[in-house]
mmCIF file of C-alpha atoms in Angstrom:
data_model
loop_
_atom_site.group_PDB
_atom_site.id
_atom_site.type_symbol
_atom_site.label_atom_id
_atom_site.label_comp_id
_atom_site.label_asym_id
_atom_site.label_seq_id
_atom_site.Cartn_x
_atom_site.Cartn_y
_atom_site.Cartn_z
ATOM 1 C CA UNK G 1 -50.625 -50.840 36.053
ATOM 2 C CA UNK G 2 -48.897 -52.556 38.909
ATOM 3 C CA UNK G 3 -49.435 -51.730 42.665
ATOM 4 C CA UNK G 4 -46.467 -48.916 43.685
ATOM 5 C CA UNK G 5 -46.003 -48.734 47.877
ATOM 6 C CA UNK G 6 -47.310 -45.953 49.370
ATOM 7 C CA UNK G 7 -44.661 -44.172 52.039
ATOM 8 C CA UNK G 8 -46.657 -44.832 54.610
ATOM 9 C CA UNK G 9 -47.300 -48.314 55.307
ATOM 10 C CA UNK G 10 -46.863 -48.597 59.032
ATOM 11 C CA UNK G 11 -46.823 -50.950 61.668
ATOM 12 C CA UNK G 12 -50.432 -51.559 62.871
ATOM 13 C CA UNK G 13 -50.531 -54.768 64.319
ATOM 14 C CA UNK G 14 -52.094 -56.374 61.594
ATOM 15 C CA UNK G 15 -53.429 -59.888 62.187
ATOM 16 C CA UNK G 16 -51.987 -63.549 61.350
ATOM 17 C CA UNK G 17 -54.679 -63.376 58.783
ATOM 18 C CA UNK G 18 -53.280 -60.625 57.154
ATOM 19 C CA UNK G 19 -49.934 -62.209 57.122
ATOM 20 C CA UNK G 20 -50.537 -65.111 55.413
ATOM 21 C CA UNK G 21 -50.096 -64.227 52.030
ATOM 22 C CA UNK G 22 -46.052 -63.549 53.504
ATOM 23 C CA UNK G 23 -45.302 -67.042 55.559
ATOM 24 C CA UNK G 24 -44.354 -69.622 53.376
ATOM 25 C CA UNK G 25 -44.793 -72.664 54.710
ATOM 26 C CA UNK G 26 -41.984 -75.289 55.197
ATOM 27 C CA UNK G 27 -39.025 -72.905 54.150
ATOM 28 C CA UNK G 28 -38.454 -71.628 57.768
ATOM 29 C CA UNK G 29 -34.861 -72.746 58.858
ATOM 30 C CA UNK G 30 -32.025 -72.881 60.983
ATOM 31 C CA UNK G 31 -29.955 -69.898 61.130
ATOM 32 C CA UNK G 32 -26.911 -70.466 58.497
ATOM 33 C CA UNK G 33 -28.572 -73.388 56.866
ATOM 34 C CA UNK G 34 -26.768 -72.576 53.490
ATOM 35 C CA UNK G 35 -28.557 -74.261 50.197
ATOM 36 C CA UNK G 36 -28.479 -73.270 46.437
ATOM 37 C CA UNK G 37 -31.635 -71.455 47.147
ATOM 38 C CA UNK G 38 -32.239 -67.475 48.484
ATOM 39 C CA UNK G 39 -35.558 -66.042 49.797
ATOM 40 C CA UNK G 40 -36.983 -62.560 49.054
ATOM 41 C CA UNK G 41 -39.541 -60.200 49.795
ATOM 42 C CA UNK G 42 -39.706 -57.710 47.862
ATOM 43 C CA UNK G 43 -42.691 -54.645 45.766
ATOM 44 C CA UNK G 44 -43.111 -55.379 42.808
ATOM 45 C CA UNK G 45 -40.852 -54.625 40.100
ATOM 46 C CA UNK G 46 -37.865 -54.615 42.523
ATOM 47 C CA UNK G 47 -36.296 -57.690 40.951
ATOM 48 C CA UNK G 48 -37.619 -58.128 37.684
ATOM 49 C CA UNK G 49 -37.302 -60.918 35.660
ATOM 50 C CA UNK G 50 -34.730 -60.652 33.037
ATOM 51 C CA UNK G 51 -32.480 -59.923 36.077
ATOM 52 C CA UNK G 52 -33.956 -63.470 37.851
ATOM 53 C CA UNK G 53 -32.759 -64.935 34.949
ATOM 54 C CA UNK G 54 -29.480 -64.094 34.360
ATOM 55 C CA UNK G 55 -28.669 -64.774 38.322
ATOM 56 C CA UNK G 56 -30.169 -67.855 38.558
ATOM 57 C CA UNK G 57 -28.290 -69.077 35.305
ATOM 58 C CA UNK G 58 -25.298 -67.756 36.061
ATOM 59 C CA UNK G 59 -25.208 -68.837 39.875
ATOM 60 C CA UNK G 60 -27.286 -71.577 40.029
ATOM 61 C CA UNK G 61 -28.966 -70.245 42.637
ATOM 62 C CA UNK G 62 -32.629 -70.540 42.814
ATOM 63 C CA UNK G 63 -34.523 -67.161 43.767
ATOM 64 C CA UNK G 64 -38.017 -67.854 45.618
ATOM 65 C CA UNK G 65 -39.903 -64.553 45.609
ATOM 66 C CA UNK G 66 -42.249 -63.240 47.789
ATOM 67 C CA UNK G 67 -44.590 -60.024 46.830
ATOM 68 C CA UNK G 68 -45.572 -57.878 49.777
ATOM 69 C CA UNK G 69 -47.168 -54.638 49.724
ATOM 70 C CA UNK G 70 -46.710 -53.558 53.366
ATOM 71 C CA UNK G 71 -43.935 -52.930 56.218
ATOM 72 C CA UNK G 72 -45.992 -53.990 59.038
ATOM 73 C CA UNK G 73 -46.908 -57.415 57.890
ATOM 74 C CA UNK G 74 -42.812 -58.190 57.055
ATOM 75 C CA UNK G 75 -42.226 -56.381 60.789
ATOM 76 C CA UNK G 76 -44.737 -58.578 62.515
ATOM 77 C CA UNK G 77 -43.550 -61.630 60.595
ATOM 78 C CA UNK G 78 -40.312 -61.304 61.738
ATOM 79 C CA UNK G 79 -41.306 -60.832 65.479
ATOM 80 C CA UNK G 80 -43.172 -64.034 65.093
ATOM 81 C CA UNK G 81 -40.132 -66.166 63.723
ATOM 82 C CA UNK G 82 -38.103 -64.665 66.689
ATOM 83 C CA UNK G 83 -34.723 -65.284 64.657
ATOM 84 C CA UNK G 84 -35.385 -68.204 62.096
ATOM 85 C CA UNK G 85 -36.250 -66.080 59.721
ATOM 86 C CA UNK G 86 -37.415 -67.798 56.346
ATOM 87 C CA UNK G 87 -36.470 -64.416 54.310
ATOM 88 C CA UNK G 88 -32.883 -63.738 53.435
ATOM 89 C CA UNK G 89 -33.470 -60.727 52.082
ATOM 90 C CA UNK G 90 -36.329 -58.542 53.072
ATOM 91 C CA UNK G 91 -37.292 -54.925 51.537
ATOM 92 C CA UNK G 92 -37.584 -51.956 54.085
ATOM 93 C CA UNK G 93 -38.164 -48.216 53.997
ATOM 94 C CA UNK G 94 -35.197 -45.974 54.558
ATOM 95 C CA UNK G 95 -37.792 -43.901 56.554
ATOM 96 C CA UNK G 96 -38.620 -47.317 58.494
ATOM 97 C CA UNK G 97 -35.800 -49.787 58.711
ATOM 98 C CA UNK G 98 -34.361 -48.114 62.002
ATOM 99 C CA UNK G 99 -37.238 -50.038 63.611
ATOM 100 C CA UNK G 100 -36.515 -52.626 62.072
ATOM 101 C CA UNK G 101 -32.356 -52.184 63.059
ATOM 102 C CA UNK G 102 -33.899 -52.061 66.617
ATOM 103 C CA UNK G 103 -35.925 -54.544 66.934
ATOM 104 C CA UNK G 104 -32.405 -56.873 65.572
ATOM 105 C CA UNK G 105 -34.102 -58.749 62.702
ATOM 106 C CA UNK G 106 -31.592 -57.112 60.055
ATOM 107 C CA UNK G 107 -27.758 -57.940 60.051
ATOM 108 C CA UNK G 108 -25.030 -54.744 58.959
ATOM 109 C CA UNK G 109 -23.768 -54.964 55.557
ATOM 110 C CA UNK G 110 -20.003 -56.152 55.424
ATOM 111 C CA UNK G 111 -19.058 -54.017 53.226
ATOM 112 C CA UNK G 112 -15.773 -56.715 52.551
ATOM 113 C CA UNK G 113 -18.499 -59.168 51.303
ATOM 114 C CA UNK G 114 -19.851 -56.326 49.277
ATOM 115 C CA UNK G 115 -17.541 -55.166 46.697
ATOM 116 C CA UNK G 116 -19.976 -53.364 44.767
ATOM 117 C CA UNK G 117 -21.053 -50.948 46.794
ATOM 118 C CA UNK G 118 -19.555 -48.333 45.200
ATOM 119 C CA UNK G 119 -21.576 -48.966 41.985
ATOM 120 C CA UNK G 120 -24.111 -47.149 44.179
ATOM 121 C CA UNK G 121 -24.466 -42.861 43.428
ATOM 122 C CA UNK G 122 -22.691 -41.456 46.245
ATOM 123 C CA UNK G 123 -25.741 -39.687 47.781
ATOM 124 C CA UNK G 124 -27.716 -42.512 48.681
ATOM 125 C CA UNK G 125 -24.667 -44.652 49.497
ATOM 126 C CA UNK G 126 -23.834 -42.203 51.977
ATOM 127 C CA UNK G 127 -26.995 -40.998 52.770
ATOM 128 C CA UNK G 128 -27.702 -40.264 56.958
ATOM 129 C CA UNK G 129 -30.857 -43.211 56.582
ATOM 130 C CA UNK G 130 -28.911 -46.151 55.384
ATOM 131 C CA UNK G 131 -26.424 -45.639 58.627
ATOM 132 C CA UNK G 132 -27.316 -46.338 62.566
ATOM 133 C CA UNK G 133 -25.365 -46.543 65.010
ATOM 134 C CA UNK G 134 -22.161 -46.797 63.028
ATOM 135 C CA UNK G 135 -23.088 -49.690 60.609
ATOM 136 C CA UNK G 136 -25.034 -49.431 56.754
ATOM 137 C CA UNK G 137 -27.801 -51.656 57.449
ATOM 138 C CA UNK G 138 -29.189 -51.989 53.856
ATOM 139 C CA UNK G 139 -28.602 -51.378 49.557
ATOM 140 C CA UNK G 140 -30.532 -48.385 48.356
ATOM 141 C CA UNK G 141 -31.941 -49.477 45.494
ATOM 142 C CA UNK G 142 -34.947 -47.349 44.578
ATOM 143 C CA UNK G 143 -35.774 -43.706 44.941
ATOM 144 C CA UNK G 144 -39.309 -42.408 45.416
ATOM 145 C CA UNK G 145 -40.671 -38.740 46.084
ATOM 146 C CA UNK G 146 -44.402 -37.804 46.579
ATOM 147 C CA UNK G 147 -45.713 -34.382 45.114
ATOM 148 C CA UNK G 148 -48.686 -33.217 42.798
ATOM 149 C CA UNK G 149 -49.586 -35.193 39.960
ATOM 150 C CA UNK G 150 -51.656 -33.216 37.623
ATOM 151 C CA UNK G 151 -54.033 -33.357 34.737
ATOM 152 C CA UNK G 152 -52.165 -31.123 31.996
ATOM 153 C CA UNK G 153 -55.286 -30.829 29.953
ATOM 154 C CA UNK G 154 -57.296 -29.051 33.013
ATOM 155 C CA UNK G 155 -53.944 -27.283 34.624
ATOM 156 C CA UNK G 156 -50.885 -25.803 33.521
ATOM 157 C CA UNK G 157 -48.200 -26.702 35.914
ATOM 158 C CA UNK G 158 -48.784 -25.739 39.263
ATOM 159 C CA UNK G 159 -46.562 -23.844 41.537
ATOM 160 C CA UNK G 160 -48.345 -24.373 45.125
ATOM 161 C CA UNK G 161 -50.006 -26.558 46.570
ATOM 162 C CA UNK G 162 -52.787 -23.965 47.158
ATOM 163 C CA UNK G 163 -54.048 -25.624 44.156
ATOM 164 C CA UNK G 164 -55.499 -28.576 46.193
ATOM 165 C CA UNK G 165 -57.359 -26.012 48.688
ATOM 166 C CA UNK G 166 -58.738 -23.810 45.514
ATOM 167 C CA UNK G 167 -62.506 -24.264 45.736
ATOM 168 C CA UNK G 168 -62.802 -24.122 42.417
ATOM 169 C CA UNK G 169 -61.510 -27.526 42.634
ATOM 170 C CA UNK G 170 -64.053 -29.060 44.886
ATOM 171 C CA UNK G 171 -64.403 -32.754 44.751
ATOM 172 C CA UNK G 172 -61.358 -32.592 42.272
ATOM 173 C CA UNK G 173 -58.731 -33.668 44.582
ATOM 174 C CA UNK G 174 -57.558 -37.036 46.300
ATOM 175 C CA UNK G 175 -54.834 -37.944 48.936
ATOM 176 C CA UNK G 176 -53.346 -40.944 51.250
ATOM 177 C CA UNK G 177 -54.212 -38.672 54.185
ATOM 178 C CA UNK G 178 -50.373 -39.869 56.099
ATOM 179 C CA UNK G 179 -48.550 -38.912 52.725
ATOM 180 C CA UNK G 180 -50.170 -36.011 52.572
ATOM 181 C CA UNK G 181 -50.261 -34.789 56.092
ATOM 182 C CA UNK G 182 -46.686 -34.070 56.227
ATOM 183 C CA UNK G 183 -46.669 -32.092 53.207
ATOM 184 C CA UNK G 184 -49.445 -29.540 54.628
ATOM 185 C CA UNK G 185 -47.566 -29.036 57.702
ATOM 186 C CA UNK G 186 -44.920 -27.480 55.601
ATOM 187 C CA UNK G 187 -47.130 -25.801 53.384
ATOM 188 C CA UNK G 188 -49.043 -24.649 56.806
ATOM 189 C CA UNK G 189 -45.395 -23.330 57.775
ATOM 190 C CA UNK G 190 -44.820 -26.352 60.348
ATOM 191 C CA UNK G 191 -41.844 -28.617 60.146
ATOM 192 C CA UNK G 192 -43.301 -31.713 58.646
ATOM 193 C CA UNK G 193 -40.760 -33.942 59.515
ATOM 194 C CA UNK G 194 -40.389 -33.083 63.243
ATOM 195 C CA UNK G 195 -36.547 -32.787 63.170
ATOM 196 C CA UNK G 196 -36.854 -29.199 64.748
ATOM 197 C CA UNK G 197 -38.806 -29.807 67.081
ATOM 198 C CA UNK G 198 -36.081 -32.466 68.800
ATOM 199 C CA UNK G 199 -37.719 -34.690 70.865
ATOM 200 C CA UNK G 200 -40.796 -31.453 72.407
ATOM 201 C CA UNK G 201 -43.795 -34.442 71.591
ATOM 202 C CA UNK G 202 -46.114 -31.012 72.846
ATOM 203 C CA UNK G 203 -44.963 -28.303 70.218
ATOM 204 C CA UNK G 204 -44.928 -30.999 66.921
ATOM 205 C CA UNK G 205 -48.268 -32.326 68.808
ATOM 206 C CA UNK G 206 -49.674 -28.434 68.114
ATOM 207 C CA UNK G 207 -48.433 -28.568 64.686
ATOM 208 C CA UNK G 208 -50.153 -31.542 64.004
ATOM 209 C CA UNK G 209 -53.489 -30.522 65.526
ATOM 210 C CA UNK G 210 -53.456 -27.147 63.437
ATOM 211 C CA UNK G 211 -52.558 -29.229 60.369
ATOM 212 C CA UNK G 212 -55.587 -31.701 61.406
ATOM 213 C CA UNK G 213 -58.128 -28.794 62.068
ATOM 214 C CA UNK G 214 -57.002 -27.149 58.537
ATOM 215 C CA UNK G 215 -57.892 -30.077 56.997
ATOM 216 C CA UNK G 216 -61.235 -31.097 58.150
ATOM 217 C CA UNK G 217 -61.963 -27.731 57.378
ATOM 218 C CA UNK G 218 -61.503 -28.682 53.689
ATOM 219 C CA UNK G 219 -62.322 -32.136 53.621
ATOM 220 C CA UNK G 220 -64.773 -31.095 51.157
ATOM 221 C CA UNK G 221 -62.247 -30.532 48.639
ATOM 222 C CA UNK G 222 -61.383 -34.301 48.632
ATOM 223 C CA UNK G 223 -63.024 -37.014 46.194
ATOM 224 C CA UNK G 224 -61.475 -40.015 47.980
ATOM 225 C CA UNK G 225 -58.908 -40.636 50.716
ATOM 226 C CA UNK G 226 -56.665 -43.100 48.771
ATOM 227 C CA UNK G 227 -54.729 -45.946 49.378
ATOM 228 C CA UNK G 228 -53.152 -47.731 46.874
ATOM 229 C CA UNK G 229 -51.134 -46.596 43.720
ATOM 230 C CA UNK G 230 -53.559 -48.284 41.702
ATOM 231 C CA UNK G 231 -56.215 -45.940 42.541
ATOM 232 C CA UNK G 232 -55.155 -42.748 41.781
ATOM 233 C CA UNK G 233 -54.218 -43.761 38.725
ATOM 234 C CA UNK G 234 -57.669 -45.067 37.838
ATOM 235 C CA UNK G 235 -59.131 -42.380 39.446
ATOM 236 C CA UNK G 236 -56.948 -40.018 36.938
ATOM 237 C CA UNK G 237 -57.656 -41.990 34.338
ATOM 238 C CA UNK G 238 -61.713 -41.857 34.473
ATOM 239 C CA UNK G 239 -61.610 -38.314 35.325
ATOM 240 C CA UNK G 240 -63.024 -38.665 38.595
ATOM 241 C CA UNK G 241 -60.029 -36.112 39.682
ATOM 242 C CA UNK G 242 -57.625 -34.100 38.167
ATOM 243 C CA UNK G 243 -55.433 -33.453 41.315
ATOM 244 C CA UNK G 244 -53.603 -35.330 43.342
ATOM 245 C CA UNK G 245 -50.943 -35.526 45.898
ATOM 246 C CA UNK G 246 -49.014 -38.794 44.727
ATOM 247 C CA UNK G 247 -45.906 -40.649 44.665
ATOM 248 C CA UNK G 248 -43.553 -40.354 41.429
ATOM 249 C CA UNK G 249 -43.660 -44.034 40.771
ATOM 250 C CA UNK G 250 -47.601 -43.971 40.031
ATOM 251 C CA UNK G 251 -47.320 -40.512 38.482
ATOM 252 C CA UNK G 252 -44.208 -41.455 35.663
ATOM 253 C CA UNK G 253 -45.919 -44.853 34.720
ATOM 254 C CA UNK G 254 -49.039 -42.639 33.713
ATOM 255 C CA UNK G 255 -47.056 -40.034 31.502
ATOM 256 C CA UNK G 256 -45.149 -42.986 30.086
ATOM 257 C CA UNK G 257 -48.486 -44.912 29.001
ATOM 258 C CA UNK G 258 -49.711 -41.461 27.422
ATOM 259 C CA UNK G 259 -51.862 -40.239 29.596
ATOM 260 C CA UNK G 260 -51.858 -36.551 30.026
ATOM 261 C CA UNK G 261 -50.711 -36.125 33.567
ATOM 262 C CA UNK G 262 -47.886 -34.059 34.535
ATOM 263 C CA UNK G 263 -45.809 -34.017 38.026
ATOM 264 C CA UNK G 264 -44.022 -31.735 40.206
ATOM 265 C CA UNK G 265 -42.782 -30.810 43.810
ATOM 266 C CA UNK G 266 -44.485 -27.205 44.718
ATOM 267 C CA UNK G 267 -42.912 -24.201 45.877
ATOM 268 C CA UNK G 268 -43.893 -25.335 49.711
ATOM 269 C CA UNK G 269 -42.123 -28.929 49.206
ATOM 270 C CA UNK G 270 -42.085 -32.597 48.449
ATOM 271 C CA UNK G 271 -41.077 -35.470 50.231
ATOM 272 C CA UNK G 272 -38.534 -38.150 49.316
ATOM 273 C CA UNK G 273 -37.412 -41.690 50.711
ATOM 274 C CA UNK G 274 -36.353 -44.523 49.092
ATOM 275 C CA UNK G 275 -36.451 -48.201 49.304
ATOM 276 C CA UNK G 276 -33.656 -50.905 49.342
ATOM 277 C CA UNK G 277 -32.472 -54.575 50.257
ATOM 278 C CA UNK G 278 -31.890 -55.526 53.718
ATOM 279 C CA UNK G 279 -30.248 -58.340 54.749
ATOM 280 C CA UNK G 280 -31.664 -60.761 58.326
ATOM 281 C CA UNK G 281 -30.047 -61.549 61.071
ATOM 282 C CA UNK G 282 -28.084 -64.640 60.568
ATOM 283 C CA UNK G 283 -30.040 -65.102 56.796
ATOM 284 C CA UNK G 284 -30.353 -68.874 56.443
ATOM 285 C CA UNK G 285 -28.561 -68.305 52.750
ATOM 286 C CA UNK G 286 -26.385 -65.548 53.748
ATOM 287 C CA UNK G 287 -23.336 -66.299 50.968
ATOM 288 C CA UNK G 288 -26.181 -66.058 48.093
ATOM 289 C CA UNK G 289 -27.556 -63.123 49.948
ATOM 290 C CA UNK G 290 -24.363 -61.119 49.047
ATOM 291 C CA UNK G 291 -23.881 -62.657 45.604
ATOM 292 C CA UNK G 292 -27.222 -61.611 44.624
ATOM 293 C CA UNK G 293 -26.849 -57.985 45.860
ATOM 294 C CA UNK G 294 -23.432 -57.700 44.094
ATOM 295 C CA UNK G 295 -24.718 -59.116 40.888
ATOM 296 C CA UNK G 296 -27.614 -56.930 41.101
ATOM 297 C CA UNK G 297 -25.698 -53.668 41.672
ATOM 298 C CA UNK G 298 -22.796 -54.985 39.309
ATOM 299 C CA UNK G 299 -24.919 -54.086 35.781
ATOM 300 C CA UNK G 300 -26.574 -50.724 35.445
ATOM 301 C CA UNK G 301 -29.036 -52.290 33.098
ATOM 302 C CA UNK G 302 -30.126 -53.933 36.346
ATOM 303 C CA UNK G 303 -31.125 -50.560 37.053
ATOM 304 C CA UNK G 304 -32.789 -49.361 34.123
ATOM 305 C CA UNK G 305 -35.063 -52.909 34.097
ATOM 306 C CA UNK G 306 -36.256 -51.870 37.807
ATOM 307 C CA UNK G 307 -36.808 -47.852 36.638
ATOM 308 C CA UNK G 308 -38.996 -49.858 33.774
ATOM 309 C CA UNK G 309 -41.097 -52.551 35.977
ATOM 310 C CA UNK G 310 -41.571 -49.890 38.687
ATOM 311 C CA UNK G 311 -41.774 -46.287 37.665
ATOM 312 C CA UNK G 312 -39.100 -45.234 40.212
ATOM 313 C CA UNK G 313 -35.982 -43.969 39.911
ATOM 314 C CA UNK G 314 -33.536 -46.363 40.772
ATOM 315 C CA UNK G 315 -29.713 -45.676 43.271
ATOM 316 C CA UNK G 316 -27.387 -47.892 40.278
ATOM 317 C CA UNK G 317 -24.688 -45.652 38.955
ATOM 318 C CA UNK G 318 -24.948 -44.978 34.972
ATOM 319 C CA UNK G 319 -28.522 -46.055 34.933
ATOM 320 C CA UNK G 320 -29.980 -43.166 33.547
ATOM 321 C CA UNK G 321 -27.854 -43.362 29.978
ATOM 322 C CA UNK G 322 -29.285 -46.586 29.670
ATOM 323 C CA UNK G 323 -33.043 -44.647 29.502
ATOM 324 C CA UNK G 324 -34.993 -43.816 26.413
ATOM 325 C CA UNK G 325 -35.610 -39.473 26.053
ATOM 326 C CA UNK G 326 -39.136 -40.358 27.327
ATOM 327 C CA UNK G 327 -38.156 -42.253 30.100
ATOM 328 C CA UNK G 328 -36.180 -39.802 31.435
ATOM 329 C CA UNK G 329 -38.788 -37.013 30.930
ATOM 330 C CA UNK G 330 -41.138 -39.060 32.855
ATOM 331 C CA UNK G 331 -38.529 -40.159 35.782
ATOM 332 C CA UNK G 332 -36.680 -36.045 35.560
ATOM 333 C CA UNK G 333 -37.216 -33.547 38.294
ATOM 334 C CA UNK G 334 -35.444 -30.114 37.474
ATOM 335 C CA UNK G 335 -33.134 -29.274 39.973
ATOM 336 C CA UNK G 336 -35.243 -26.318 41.688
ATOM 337 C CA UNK G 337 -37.446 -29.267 42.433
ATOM 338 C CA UNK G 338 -35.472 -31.650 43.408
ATOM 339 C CA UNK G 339 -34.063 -29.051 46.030
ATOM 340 C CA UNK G 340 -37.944 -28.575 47.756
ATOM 341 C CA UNK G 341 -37.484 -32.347 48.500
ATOM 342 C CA UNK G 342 -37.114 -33.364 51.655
ATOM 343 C CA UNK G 343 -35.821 -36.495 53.782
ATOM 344 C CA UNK G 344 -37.884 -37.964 56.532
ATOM 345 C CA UNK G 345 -36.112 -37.646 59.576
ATOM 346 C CA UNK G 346 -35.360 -41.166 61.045
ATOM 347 C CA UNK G 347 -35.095 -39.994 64.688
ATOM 348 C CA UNK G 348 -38.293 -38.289 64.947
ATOM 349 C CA UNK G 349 -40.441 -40.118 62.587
ATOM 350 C CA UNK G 350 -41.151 -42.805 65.574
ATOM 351 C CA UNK G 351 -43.306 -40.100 67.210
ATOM 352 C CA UNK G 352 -44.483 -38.069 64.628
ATOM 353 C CA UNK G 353 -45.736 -40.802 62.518
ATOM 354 C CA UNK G 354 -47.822 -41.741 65.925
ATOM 355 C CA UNK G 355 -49.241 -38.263 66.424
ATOM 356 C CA UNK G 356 -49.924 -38.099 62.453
ATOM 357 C CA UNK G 357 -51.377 -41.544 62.501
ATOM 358 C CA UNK G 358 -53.560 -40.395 64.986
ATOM 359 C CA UNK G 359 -54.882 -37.337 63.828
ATOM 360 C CA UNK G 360 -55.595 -39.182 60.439
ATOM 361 C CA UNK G 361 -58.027 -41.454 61.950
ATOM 362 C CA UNK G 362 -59.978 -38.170 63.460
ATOM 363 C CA UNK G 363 -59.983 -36.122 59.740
ATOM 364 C CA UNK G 364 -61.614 -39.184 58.840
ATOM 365 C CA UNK G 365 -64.152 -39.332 61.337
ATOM 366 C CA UNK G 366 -64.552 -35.900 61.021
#
């Protein structure tokens, strides 16, 4: 099982040590140094290799890929290059790439230079997170939501997320506290993501001190505080829980691999994001930049490889008849459930991600 982001990987100032898996020495260059070559980070999964393949053979450009697992060592890597950045291509949250819009490390898609665009399902194409300030900034390319995953031998599927707060469940449970945190709110009856609340940093920062106090109250529900993907699915696996919020990517590759796990988005909500290709400021390769993003959204099987590698459902148009009955049981919400999803709000999450961040570190000091 492969390591799946979690939504919340945020910017915490995280060391040069830390970014050193990222730099790659001796392929930072001048701005619009064009070569037969193109530079990626990207999760895992996100270009697979089949797809490498077929680029690189029919371009002749050569792809250099770079694995990263977090949005705060790619944001503080870019800060440090201050413009000759050695990544064409990065990979960003749609909940997170306004900061990086801001800070100016990304260019605006062209959508001239981008002819394929429109191979992309019309709700994420037009979707209010890949826009600022009157430009796309970024492809879609995956989808991800985080609800309950479930053992189906121990539960029929549940409806609420009271489930997680039944003490006959005790020590049963496991969360990424951030992921999670939002969720509660709305189960609590808050607005998770803020977007009511406008810019009033004092009535969300009551929400999320209610939402903190209910859950130190049952922190002795939870087994573990998770982290990565990985865990919770070994942590499913050896029985040492059988509930767990959790993103879908994680949750589908264990019902695909047999396990008996089941997932769903509760009566009291779900969230959803997605992840995509952004383009840098004056990429060093940025011709190869757009060939490889047309290419890649020219082929739906492009799309059904990354649903494979990943788990996730992916934004290609006529992806899904390319996927196997079981594939698409894993991968399938109904559409009751896909309606309790809901988008992070770009123009609040700056501060309620700080406040939640925050209130984290005290449940776990708690």
């Amino acid at each position: 099982m492969s390591y799946k982001p979690s939504r919340r990987q945020v910017l915490r100032g995280a060391g040069t040590a830390g970014l050193a898996t990222l730099a790659a020495p001796g392929i930072i260059r001048s701005a619009f140094a064009q070569t037969n070559e193109l530079n990626i980070w990207a999760y895992d999964g996100f270009v697979t290799d089949e797809f490498r393949r077929r680029f690189e053979e029919e371009t002749g450009i050569r792809t250099n890929i770079r694995l990263v697992t977090d949005q705060g060592e790619q944001f503080n890597l870019m800060a440090a290059e201050n413009g000759n950045y050695s990544a064409d291509i990065v990979t960003c949250a749609g909940h997170r790439f306004y900061q990086f819009v801001d800070a100016g490390f990304l260019a605006p898609i062209d959508r001239s230079r981008l002819e394929n665009w429109n191979l992309i399902e019309e709700e994420y194409a037009d979707a209010s997170w890949v826009s600022r300030a009157g430009e796309r900034w970024g492809v879609p390319l995956v989808v991800v939501s985080t609800g309950l995953l479930y053992n189906t031998e121990e539960f029929e599927k549940p409806t609420s997320w009271d489930v997680m707060f039944d003490e006959a469940n005790a020590g049963r449970t496991a969360y990424q506290i951030q992921d999670f945190f939002q969720i509660v709110m709305n189960y609590l009856g808050y607005d998770g993501s803020a977007a009511s609340y406008g810019n009033n940093v004092d009535v969300a920062q009551r929400a999320v001190d209610a939402t903190r106090d209910f859950l130190i109250d049952h922190k002795h529900m939870v087994r573990r505080y998770y982290e990565a993907a990985t865990e919770i699915q070994q942590m499913m696996v050896t029985g040492d829980v059988s509930l767990a919020q959790a993103g879908s990517g994680p949750s589908s590759q264990l019902i695909l691999e047999g396990f008996p796990a089941g997932y769903t988005i509760p009566r009291e909500g779900g969230l959803a994001y997605a992840y995509g290709f952004n383009i840098t400021n004056n990429a060093p390769n940025m011709a190869n930049a757009y060939a490889f993003l047309n290419a890649l959204l020219g082929d739906a099987e492009n799309g059904a490889e990354i649903v494979r590698s990943t788990g996730l459902s992916a934004t290609i148009k006529g992806t899904e008849a390319l996927l196997t009955d079981q594939e698409k049981e894993a991968l399938s919400l109904d559409p009751d459930e896909r309606a309790r999803l809901s988008w992070v709000n770009v123009e609040t999450a700056a501060f309620i991600f700080d406040l939640v961040d925050t209130a984290a570190e005290e449940i776990r000091a708690a």
